[in-house]
Amino acid sequence: MVARRNADIGQDARMTSRTRVYLEQGTTWTFACAVDWPGWCRRGKGDAAALEALLGYTDRYGAVVGAGFAPGEVEVVGTLAGGTTTDFGAPEVSGPWDGEPLDAAEGARQTGLLTGCWEAFDAVVGTAPGELRKGPRGGGRDRDEIV
């Protein structure tokens, strides 16, 4: 399924020249998020750790979006002050690049990425048991509750 998306992703300047990344900085966590690759975002304790975590997930992100994924050199395009959600451990704020209009080709590329991600998610759900192991105090949810 993911391989089919490769043609949808295509090759353009976004994938070959640079990877635009912004840093969302909280007091506990910093997130490094790729502007042109939705969902490719990782956290760390500080800027360097967040960037290292992001790059450490290159292969995993590429496995989901397909062989057309060829990030270029990382370029930090901005930093944002995070809030309480950032410190909790989830990205929270938007930057000016998030409001940039997409042309038809980029809209189709990002739609293909999203579709590929949902296909990968569905494939993992299909292999997971319905009843999942509970935590040490009996807490937790089963597969269908999570989905």
PDB file of C-alpha atoms in Angstrom:
ATOM      1  CA  MET A   1       0.000   0.000   0.000  1.00  0.00           C
ATOM      2  CA  VAL A   2       2.701   2.489   0.944  1.00  0.00           C
ATOM      3  CA  ALA A   3       4.675   1.760  -2.225  1.00  0.00           C
ATOM      4  CA  ARG A   4       1.671   2.923  -4.267  1.00  0.00           C
ATOM      5  CA  ARG A   5       1.989   6.317  -2.628  1.00  0.00           C
ATOM      6  CA  ASN A   6       5.490   6.870  -4.008  1.00  0.00           C
ATOM      7  CA  ALA A   7       4.117   8.170  -7.300  1.00  0.00           C
ATOM      8  CA  ASP A   8       1.802  10.496  -5.381  1.00  0.00           C
ATOM      9  CA  ILE A   9       4.644  11.896  -3.306  1.00  0.00           C
ATOM     10  CA  GLY A  10       6.855  12.731  -6.286  1.00  0.00           C
ATOM     11  CA  GLN A  11      10.205  14.502  -6.200  1.00  0.00           C
ATOM     12  CA  ASP A  12      10.371  18.248  -5.785  1.00  0.00           C
ATOM     13  CA  ALA A  13      12.564  20.858  -4.133  1.00  0.00           C
ATOM     14  CA  ARG A  14      10.940  20.250  -0.753  1.00  0.00           C
ATOM     15  CA  MET A  15      12.336  16.716  -0.677  1.00  0.00           C
ATOM     16  CA  THR A  16      15.789  17.180  -2.159  1.00  0.00           C
ATOM     17  CA  SER A  17      17.270  20.509  -1.061  1.00  0.00           C
ATOM     18  CA  ARG A  18      16.399  21.077   2.577  1.00  0.00           C
ATOM     19  CA  THR A  19      14.123  20.030   5.370  1.00  0.00           C
ATOM     20  CA  ARG A  20      12.500  23.029   7.002  1.00  0.00           C
ATOM     21  CA  VAL A  21      12.165  22.410  10.730  1.00  0.00           C
ATOM     22  CA  TYR A  22      10.849  24.570  13.534  1.00  0.00           C
ATOM     23  CA  LEU A  23      11.474  24.196  17.235  1.00  0.00           C
ATOM     24  CA  GLU A  24       8.653  24.499  19.752  1.00  0.00           C
ATOM     25  CA  GLN A  25      10.325  25.209  23.073  1.00  0.00           C
ATOM     26  CA  GLY A  26       8.701  24.525  26.418  1.00  0.00           C
ATOM     27  CA  THR A  27      10.267  24.494  29.860  1.00  0.00           C
ATOM     28  CA  THR A  28      10.352  20.673  29.928  1.00  0.00           C
ATOM     29  CA  TRP A  29      10.359  19.572  26.280  1.00  0.00           C
ATOM     30  CA  THR A  30      11.373  20.941  22.899  1.00  0.00           C
ATOM     31  CA  PHE A  31       9.739  19.618  19.742  1.00  0.00           C
ATOM     32  CA  ALA A  32      11.476  19.569  16.367  1.00  0.00           C
ATOM     33  CA  CYS A  33       8.829  19.455  13.626  1.00  0.00           C
ATOM     34  CA  ALA A  34       9.341  19.217   9.858  1.00  0.00           C
ATOM     35  CA  VAL A  35       7.231  21.871   8.151  1.00  0.00           C
ATOM     36  CA  ASP A  36       6.790  20.041   4.836  1.00  0.00           C
ATOM     37  CA  TRP A  37       6.427  16.522   6.251  1.00  0.00           C
ATOM     38  CA  PRO A  38       3.254  16.374   8.370  1.00  0.00           C
ATOM     39  CA  GLY A  39       3.585  14.139  11.397  1.00  0.00           C
ATOM     40  CA  TRP A  40       7.393  14.046  11.380  1.00  0.00           C
ATOM     41  CA  CYS A  41       7.881  15.636  14.775  1.00  0.00           C
ATOM     42  CA  ARG A  42       9.866  14.423  17.794  1.00  0.00           C
ATOM     43  CA  ARG A  43      10.663  15.767  21.233  1.00  0.00           C
ATOM     44  CA  GLY A  44      13.786  16.026  23.355  1.00  0.00           C
ATOM     45  CA  LYS A  45      15.170  17.826  26.394  1.00  0.00           C
ATOM     46  CA  GLY A  46      16.401  20.903  24.519  1.00  0.00           C
ATOM     47  CA  ASP A  47      16.938  21.923  20.905  1.00  0.00           C
ATOM     48  CA  ALA A  48      19.812  19.563  20.097  1.00  0.00           C
ATOM     49  CA  ALA A  49      18.086  16.534  21.634  1.00  0.00           C
ATOM     50  CA  ALA A  50      14.850  17.281  19.759  1.00  0.00           C
ATOM     51  CA  LEU A  51      16.693  17.586  16.431  1.00  0.00           C
ATOM     52  CA  GLU A  52      18.598  14.367  17.156  1.00  0.00           C
ATOM     53  CA  ALA A  53      15.330  12.573  17.969  1.00  0.00           C
ATOM     54  CA  LEU A  54      13.735  13.861  14.755  1.00  0.00           C
ATOM     55  CA  LEU A  55      16.632  12.647  12.627  1.00  0.00           C
ATOM     56  CA  GLY A  56      16.639   9.357  14.521  1.00  0.00           C
ATOM     57  CA  TYR A  57      13.114   8.733  13.220  1.00  0.00           C
ATOM     58  CA  THR A  58      13.950   9.358   9.564  1.00  0.00           C
ATOM     59  CA  ASP A  59      13.786   5.664   8.625  1.00  0.00           C
ATOM     60  CA  ARG A  60      10.553   5.038  10.550  1.00  0.00           C
ATOM     61  CA  TYR A  61       8.816   8.039   8.961  1.00  0.00           C
ATOM     62  CA  GLY A  62      10.143   7.035   5.543  1.00  0.00           C
ATOM     63  CA  ALA A  63       8.783   3.507   5.977  1.00  0.00           C
ATOM     64  CA  VAL A  64       5.299   4.958   6.366  1.00  0.00           C
ATOM     65  CA  VAL A  65       5.358   7.555   3.594  1.00  0.00           C
ATOM     66  CA  GLY A  66       7.354   5.497   1.079  1.00  0.00           C
ATOM     67  CA  ALA A  67      10.481   5.619  -1.019  1.00  0.00           C
ATOM     68  CA  GLY A  68       9.734   9.159  -2.254  1.00  0.00           C
ATOM     69  CA  PHE A  69      10.789  10.427   1.171  1.00  0.00           C
ATOM     70  CA  ALA A  70      14.214  12.014   0.731  1.00  0.00           C
ATOM     71  CA  PRO A  71      14.676  14.778   3.286  1.00  0.00           C
ATOM     72  CA  GLY A  72      17.419  17.257   2.628  1.00  0.00           C
ATOM     73  CA  GLU A  73      19.711  19.045   5.024  1.00  0.00           C
ATOM     74  CA  VAL A  74      17.889  20.283   8.140  1.00  0.00           C
ATOM     75  CA  GLU A  75      17.310  24.028   8.267  1.00  0.00           C
ATOM     76  CA  VAL A  76      15.750  25.462  11.434  1.00  0.00           C
ATOM     77  CA  VAL A  77      13.385  28.135  10.138  1.00  0.00           C
ATOM     78  CA  GLY A  78      12.118  29.385  13.488  1.00  0.00           C
ATOM     79  CA  THR A  79      11.445  28.823  17.127  1.00  0.00           C
ATOM     80  CA  LEU A  80       8.168  29.130  18.976  1.00  0.00           C
ATOM     81  CA  ALA A  81       7.411  29.426  22.664  1.00  0.00           C
ATOM     82  CA  GLY A  82       5.434  26.392  23.725  1.00  0.00           C
ATOM     83  CA  GLY A  83       2.845  26.248  26.467  1.00  0.00           C
ATOM     84  CA  THR A  84       1.489  23.813  29.009  1.00  0.00           C
ATOM     85  CA  THR A  85       0.649  21.226  26.346  1.00  0.00           C
ATOM     86  CA  THR A  86       4.247  21.381  25.100  1.00  0.00           C
ATOM     87  CA  ASP A  87       5.466  20.729  28.650  1.00  0.00           C
ATOM     88  CA  PHE A  88       2.981  17.870  28.983  1.00  0.00           C
ATOM     89  CA  GLY A  89       4.578  16.250  25.947  1.00  0.00           C
ATOM     90  CA  ALA A  90       2.558  17.200  22.860  1.00  0.00           C
ATOM     91  CA  PRO A  91       3.120  19.939  20.260  1.00  0.00           C
ATOM     92  CA  GLU A  92       0.765  22.859  20.768  1.00  0.00           C
ATOM     93  CA  VAL A  93       1.477  26.004  18.756  1.00  0.00           C
ATOM     94  CA  SER A  94       1.478  26.968  15.079  1.00  0.00           C
ATOM     95  CA  GLY A  95       3.992  29.104  13.268  1.00  0.00           C
ATOM     96  CA  PRO A  96       3.598  31.443  10.295  1.00  0.00           C
ATOM     97  CA  TRP A  97       4.716  28.670   7.900  1.00  0.00           C
ATOM     98  CA  ASP A  98       1.678  26.587   8.964  1.00  0.00           C
ATOM     99  CA  GLY A  99      -0.598  29.113   7.273  1.00  0.00           C
ATOM    100  CA  GLU A 100       1.259  29.150   3.957  1.00  0.00           C
ATOM    101  CA  PRO A 101      -1.120  28.364   1.092  1.00  0.00           C
ATOM    102  CA  LEU A 102      -0.547  25.102  -0.755  1.00  0.00           C
ATOM    103  CA  ASP A 103      -0.680  24.850  -4.509  1.00  0.00           C
ATOM    104  CA  ALA A 104      -2.555  21.928  -6.062  1.00  0.00           C
ATOM    105  CA  ALA A 105       0.537  19.735  -6.398  1.00  0.00           C
ATOM    106  CA  GLU A 106       1.599  20.266  -2.776  1.00  0.00           C
ATOM    107  CA  GLY A 107      -1.965  19.718  -1.571  1.00  0.00           C
ATOM    108  CA  ALA A 108      -2.066  16.421  -3.469  1.00  0.00           C
ATOM    109  CA  ARG A 109       1.351  15.425  -2.081  1.00  0.00           C
ATOM    110  CA  GLN A 110       0.289  16.092   1.494  1.00  0.00           C
ATOM    111  CA  THR A 111      -3.024  14.297   0.949  1.00  0.00           C
ATOM    112  CA  GLY A 112      -1.026  11.305  -0.319  1.00  0.00           C
ATOM    113  CA  LEU A 113       1.134  11.433   2.815  1.00  0.00           C
ATOM    114  CA  LEU A 114      -1.918  11.470   5.050  1.00  0.00           C
ATOM    115  CA  THR A 115      -3.534   8.612   3.150  1.00  0.00           C
ATOM    116  CA  GLY A 116      -0.318   6.594   3.406  1.00  0.00           C
ATOM    117  CA  CYS A 117      -0.188   7.200   7.153  1.00  0.00           C
ATOM    118  CA  TRP A 118      -3.762   5.998   7.620  1.00  0.00           C
ATOM    119  CA  GLU A 119      -3.039   2.918   5.506  1.00  0.00           C
ATOM    120  CA  ALA A 120       0.000   2.113   7.658  1.00  0.00           C
ATOM    121  CA  PHE A 121      -2.068   2.639  10.819  1.00  0.00           C
ATOM    122  CA  ASP A 122      -4.809   0.328   9.520  1.00  0.00           C
ATOM    123  CA  ALA A 123      -2.214  -2.338   8.692  1.00  0.00           C
ATOM    124  CA  VAL A 124      -0.801  -2.216  12.237  1.00  0.00           C
ATOM    125  CA  VAL A 125      -4.290  -2.327  13.763  1.00  0.00           C
ATOM    126  CA  GLY A 126      -5.007  -5.403  11.659  1.00  0.00           C
ATOM    127  CA  THR A 127      -2.083  -7.268  13.223  1.00  0.00           C
ATOM    128  CA  ALA A 128      -2.697  -6.213  16.856  1.00  0.00           C
ATOM    129  CA  PRO A 129      -4.650  -8.517  19.189  1.00  0.00           C
ATOM    130  CA  GLY A 130      -8.068  -7.265  20.283  1.00  0.00           C
ATOM    131  CA  GLU A 131      -7.183  -7.616  23.947  1.00  0.00           C
ATOM    132  CA  LEU A 132      -3.981  -5.876  24.993  1.00  0.00           C
ATOM    133  CA  ARG A 133      -1.829  -6.566  28.039  1.00  0.00           C
ATOM    134  CA  LYS A 134      -2.876  -4.405  30.983  1.00  0.00           C
ATOM    135  CA  GLY A 135      -0.559  -2.330  33.135  1.00  0.00           C
ATOM    136  CA  PRO A 136       0.785  -3.433  36.514  1.00  0.00           C
ATOM    137  CA  ARG A 137      -2.241  -1.967  38.318  1.00  0.00           C
ATOM    138  CA  GLY A 138      -4.742  -3.327  35.822  1.00  0.00           C
ATOM    139  CA  GLY A 139      -5.092  -0.132  33.790  1.00  0.00           C
ATOM    140  CA  GLY A 140      -5.046   0.211  30.037  1.00  0.00           C
ATOM    141  CA  ARG A 141      -7.319  -0.091  27.039  1.00  0.00           C
ATOM    142  CA  ASP A 142      -7.868  -2.692  24.395  1.00  0.00           C
ATOM    143  CA  ARG A 143      -7.153  -2.222  20.685  1.00  0.00           C
ATOM    144  CA  ASP A 144     -10.629  -1.114  19.571  1.00  0.00           C
ATOM    145  CA  GLU A 145     -10.904   1.451  22.373  1.00  0.00           C
ATOM    146  CA  ILE A 146      -7.595   2.955  21.284  1.00  0.00           C
ATOM    147  CA  VAL A 147      -8.579   3.011  17.612  1.00  0.00           C
TER     148      VAL A 147
END
